[in-house]
mmCIF file of N, CA and C in Angstrom:
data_model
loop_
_atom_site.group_PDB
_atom_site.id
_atom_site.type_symbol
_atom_site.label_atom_id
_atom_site.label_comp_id
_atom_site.label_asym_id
_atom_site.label_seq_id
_atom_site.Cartn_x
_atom_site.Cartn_y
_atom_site.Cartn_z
ATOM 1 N N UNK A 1 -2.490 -2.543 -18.051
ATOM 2 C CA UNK A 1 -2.211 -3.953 -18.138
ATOM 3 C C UNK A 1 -0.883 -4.163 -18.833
ATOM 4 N N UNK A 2 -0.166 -5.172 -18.150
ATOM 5 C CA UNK A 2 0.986 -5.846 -19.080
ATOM 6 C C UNK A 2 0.665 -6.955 -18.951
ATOM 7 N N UNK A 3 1.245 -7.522 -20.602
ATOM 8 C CA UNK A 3 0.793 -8.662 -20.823
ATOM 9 C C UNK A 3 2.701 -9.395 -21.665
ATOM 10 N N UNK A 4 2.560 -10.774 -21.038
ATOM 11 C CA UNK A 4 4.086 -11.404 -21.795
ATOM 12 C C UNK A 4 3.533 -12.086 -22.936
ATOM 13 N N UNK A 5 4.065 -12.353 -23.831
ATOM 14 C CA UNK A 5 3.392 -12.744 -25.211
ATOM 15 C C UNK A 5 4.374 -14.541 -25.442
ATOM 16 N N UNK A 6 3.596 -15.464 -24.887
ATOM 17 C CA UNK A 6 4.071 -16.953 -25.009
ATOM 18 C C UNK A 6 3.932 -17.254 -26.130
ATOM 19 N N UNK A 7 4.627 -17.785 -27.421
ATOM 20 C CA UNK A 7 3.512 -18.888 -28.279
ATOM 21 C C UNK A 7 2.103 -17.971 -28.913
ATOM 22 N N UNK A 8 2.454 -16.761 -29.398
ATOM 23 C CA UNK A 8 1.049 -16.196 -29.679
ATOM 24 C C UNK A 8 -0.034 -15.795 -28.570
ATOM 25 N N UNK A 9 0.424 -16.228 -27.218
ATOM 26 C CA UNK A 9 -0.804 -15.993 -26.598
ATOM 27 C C UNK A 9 -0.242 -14.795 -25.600
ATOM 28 N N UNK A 10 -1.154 -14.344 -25.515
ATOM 29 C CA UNK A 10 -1.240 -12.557 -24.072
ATOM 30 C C UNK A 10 -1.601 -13.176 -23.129
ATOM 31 N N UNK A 11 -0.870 -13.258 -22.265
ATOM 32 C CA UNK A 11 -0.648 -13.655 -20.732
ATOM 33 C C UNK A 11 -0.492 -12.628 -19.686
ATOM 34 N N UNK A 12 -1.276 -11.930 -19.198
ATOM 35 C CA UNK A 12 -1.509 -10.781 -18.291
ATOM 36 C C UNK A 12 -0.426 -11.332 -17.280
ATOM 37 N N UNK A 13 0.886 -10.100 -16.554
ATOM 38 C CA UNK A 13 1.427 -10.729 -15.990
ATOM 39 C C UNK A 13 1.464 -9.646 -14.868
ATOM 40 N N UNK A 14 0.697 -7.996 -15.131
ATOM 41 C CA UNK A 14 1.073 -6.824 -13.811
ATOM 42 C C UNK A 14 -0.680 -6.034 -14.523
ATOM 43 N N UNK A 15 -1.166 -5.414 -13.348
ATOM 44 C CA UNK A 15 -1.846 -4.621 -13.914
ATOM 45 C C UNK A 15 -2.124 -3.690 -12.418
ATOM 46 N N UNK A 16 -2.662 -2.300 -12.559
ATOM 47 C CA UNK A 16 -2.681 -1.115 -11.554
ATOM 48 C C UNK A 16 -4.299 -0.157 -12.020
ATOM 49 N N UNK A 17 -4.327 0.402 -10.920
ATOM 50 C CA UNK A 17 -5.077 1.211 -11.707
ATOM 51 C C UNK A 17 -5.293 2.613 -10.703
ATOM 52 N N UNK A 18 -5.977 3.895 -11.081
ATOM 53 C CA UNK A 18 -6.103 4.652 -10.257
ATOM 54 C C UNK A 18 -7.176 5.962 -11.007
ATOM 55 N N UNK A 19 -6.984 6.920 -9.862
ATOM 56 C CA UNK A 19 -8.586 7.834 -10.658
ATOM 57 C C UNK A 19 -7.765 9.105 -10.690
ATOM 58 N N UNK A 20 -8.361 9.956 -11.759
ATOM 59 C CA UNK A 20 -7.982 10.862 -12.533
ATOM 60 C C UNK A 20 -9.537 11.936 -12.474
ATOM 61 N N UNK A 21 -8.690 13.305 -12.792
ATOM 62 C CA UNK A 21 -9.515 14.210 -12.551
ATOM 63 C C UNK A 21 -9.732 14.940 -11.328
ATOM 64 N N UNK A 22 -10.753 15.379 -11.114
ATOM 65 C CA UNK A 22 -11.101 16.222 -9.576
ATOM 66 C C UNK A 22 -11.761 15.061 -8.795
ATOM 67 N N UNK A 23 -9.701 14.604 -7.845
ATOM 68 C CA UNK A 23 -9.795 13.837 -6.920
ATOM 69 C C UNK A 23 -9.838 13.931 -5.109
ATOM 70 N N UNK A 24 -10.116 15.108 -5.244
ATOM 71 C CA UNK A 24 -9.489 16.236 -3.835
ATOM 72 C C UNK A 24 -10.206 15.150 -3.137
ATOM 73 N N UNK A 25 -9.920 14.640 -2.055
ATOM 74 C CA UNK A 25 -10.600 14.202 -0.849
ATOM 75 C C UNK A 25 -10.824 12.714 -0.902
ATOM 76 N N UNK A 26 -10.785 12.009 -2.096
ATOM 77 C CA UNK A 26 -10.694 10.779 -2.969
ATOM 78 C C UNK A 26 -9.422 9.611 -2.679
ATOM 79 N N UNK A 27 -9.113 8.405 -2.219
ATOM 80 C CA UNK A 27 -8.460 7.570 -2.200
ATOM 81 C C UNK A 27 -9.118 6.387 -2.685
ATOM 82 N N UNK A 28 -8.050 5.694 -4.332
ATOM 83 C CA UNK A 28 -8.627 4.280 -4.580
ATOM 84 C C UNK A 28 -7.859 3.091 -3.962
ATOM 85 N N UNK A 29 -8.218 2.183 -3.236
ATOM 86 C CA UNK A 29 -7.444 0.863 -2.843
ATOM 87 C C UNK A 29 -7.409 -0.115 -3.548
ATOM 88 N N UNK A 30 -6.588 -0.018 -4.663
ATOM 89 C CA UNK A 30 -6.643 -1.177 -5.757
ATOM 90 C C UNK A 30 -6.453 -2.725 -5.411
ATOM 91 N N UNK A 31 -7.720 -3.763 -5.380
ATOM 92 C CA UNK A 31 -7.439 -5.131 -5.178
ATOM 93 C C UNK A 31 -7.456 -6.100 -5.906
ATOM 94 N N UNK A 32 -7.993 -6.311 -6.666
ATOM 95 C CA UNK A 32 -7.797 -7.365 -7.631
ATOM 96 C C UNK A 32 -8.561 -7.143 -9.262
ATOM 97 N N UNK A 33 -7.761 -7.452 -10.297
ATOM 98 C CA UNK A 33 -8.296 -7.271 -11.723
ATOM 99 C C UNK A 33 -9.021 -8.556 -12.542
ATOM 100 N N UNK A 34 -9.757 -8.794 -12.942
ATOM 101 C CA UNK A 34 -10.103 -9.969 -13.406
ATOM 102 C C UNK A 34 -10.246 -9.529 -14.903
ATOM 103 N N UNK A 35 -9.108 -10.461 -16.031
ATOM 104 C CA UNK A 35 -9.501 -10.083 -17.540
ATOM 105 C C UNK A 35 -10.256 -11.278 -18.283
ATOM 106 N N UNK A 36 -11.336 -11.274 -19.118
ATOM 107 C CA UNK A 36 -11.708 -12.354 -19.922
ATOM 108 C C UNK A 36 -10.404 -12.356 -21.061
ATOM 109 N N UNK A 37 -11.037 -13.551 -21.312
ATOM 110 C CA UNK A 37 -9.928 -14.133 -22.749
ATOM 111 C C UNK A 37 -9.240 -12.610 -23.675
ATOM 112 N N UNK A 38 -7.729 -12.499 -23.685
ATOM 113 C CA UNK A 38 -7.479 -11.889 -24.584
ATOM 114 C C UNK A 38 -7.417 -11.978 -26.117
ATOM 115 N N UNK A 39 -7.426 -11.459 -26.933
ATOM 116 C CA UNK A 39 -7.055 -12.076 -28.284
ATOM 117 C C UNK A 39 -6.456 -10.521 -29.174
ATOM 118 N N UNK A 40 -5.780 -10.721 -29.884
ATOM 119 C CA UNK A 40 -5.055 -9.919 -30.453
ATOM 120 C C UNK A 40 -6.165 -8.757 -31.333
ATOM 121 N N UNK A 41 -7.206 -9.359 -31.896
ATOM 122 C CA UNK A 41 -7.883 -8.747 -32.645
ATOM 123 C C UNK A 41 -9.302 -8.587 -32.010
ATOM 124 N N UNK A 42 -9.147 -8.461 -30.575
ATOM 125 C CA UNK A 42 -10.846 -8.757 -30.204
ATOM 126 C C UNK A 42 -10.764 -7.367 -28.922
ATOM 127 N N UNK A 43 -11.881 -7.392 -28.312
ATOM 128 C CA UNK A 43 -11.962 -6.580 -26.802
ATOM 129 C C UNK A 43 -11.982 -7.370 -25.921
ATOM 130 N N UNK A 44 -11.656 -6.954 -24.976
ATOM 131 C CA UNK A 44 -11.457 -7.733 -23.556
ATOM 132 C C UNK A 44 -12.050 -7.062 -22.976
ATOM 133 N N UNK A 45 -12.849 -7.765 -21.611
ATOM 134 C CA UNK A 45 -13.768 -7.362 -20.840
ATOM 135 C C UNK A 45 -12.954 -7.488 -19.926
ATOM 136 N N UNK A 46 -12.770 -6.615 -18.884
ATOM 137 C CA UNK A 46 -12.107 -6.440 -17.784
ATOM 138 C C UNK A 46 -13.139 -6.197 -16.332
ATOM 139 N N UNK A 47 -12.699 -6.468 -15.683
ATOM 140 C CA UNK A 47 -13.424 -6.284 -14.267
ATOM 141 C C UNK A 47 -12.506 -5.337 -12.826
ATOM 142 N N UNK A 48 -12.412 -4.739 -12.266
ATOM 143 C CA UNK A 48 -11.591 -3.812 -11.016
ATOM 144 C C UNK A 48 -12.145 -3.759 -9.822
ATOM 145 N N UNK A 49 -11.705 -4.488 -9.320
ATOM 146 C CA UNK A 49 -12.428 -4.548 -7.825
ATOM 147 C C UNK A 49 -11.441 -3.184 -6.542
ATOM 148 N N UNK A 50 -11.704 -2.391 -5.677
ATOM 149 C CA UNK A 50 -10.722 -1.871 -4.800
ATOM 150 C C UNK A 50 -11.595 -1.436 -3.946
ATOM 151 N N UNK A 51 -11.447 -0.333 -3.098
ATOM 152 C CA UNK A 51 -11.978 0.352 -1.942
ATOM 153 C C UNK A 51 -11.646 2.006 -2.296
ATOM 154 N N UNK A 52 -13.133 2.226 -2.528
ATOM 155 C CA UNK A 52 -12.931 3.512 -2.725
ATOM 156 C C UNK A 52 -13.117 4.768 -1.079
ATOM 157 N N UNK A 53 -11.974 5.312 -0.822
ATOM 158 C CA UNK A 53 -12.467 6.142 0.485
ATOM 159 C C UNK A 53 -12.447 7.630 0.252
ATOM 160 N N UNK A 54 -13.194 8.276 1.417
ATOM 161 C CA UNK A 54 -13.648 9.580 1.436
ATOM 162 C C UNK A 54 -13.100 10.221 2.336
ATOM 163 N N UNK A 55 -11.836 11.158 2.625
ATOM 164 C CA UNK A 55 -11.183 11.203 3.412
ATOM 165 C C UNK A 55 -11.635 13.418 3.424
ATOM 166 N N UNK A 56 -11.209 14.012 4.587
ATOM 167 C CA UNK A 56 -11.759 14.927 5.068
ATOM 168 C C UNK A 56 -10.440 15.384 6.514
ATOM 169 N N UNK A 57 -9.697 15.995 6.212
ATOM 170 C CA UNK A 57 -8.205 16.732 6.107
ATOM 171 C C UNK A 57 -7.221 15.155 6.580
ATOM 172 N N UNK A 58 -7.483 14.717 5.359
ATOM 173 C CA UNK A 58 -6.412 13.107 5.538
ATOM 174 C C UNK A 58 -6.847 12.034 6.407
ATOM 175 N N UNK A 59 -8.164 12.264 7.111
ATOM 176 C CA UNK A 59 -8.698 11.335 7.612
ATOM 177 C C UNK A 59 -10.028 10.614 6.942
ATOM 178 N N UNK A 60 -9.573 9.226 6.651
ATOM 179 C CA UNK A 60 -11.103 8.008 6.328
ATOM 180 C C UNK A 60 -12.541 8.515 6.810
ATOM 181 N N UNK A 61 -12.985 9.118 6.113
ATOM 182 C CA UNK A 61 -14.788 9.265 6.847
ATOM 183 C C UNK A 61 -15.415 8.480 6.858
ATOM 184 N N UNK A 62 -15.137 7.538 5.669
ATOM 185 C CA UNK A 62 -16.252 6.563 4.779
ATOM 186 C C UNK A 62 -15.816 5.640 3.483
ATOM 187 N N UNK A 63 -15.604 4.458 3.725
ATOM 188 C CA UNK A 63 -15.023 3.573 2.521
ATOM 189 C C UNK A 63 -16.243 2.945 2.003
ATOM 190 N N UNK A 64 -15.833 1.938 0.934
ATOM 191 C CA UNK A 64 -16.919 1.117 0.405
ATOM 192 C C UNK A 64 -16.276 0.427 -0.505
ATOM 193 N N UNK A 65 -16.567 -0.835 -0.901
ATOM 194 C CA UNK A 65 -15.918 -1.520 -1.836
ATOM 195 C C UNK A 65 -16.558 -1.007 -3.661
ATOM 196 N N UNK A 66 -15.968 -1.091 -4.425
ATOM 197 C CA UNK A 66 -16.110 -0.137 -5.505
ATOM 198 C C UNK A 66 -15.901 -1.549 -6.472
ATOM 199 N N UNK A 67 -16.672 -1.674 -7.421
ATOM 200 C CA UNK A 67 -16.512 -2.546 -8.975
ATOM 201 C C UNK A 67 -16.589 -1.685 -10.047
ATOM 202 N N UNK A 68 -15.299 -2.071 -10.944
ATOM 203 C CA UNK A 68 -15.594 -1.087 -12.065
ATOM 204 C C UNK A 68 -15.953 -1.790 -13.205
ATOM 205 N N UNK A 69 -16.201 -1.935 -14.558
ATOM 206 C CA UNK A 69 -16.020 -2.995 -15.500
ATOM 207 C C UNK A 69 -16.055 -2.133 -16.890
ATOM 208 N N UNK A 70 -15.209 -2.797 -17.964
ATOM 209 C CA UNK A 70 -15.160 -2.238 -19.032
ATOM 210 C C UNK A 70 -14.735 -2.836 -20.053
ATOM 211 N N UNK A 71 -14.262 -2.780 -21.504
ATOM 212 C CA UNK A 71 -13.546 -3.069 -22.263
ATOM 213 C C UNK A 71 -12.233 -2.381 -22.995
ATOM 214 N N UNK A 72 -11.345 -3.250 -23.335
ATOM 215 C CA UNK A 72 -10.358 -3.015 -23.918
ATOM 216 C C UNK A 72 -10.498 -3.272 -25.245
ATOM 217 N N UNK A 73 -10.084 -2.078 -26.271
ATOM 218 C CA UNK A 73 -9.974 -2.477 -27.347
ATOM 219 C C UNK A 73 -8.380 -2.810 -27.846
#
């Protein structure tokens, strides 16, 4: 996440995401991030929506839409 800092407040202005580890065969389609309220001293609950696919010598076998959710400290 990047965030521009207005007036004290965190204003999410870019965010990405992707998967790590043993990804052999693995493609994420990153689509949209949803953050609750930021605050300087708190966690943020985040949400990751994309398309996760299963690919088998570079070809799509099998997609599915994928939700992730978590917090930021």
């Amino acid at each position: 996440m990047q965030y521009s800092i207005q007036q004290n407040n965190y204003i999410p202005i870019e965010s990405y995401s992707s998967l790590t580890g043993l990804v052999m065969g693995y493609d994420w389609e990153f689509k949209s991030i949803d953050i609750n309220n930021y605050n300087s001293n708190e966690q943020t609950e985040f949400v990751v929506n994309g398309i996760l696919k299963w690919n088998l010598f570079g070809i799509t076998v099998y997609n599915t839409s994928k939700t992730f959710n978590g917090k930021i400290n």
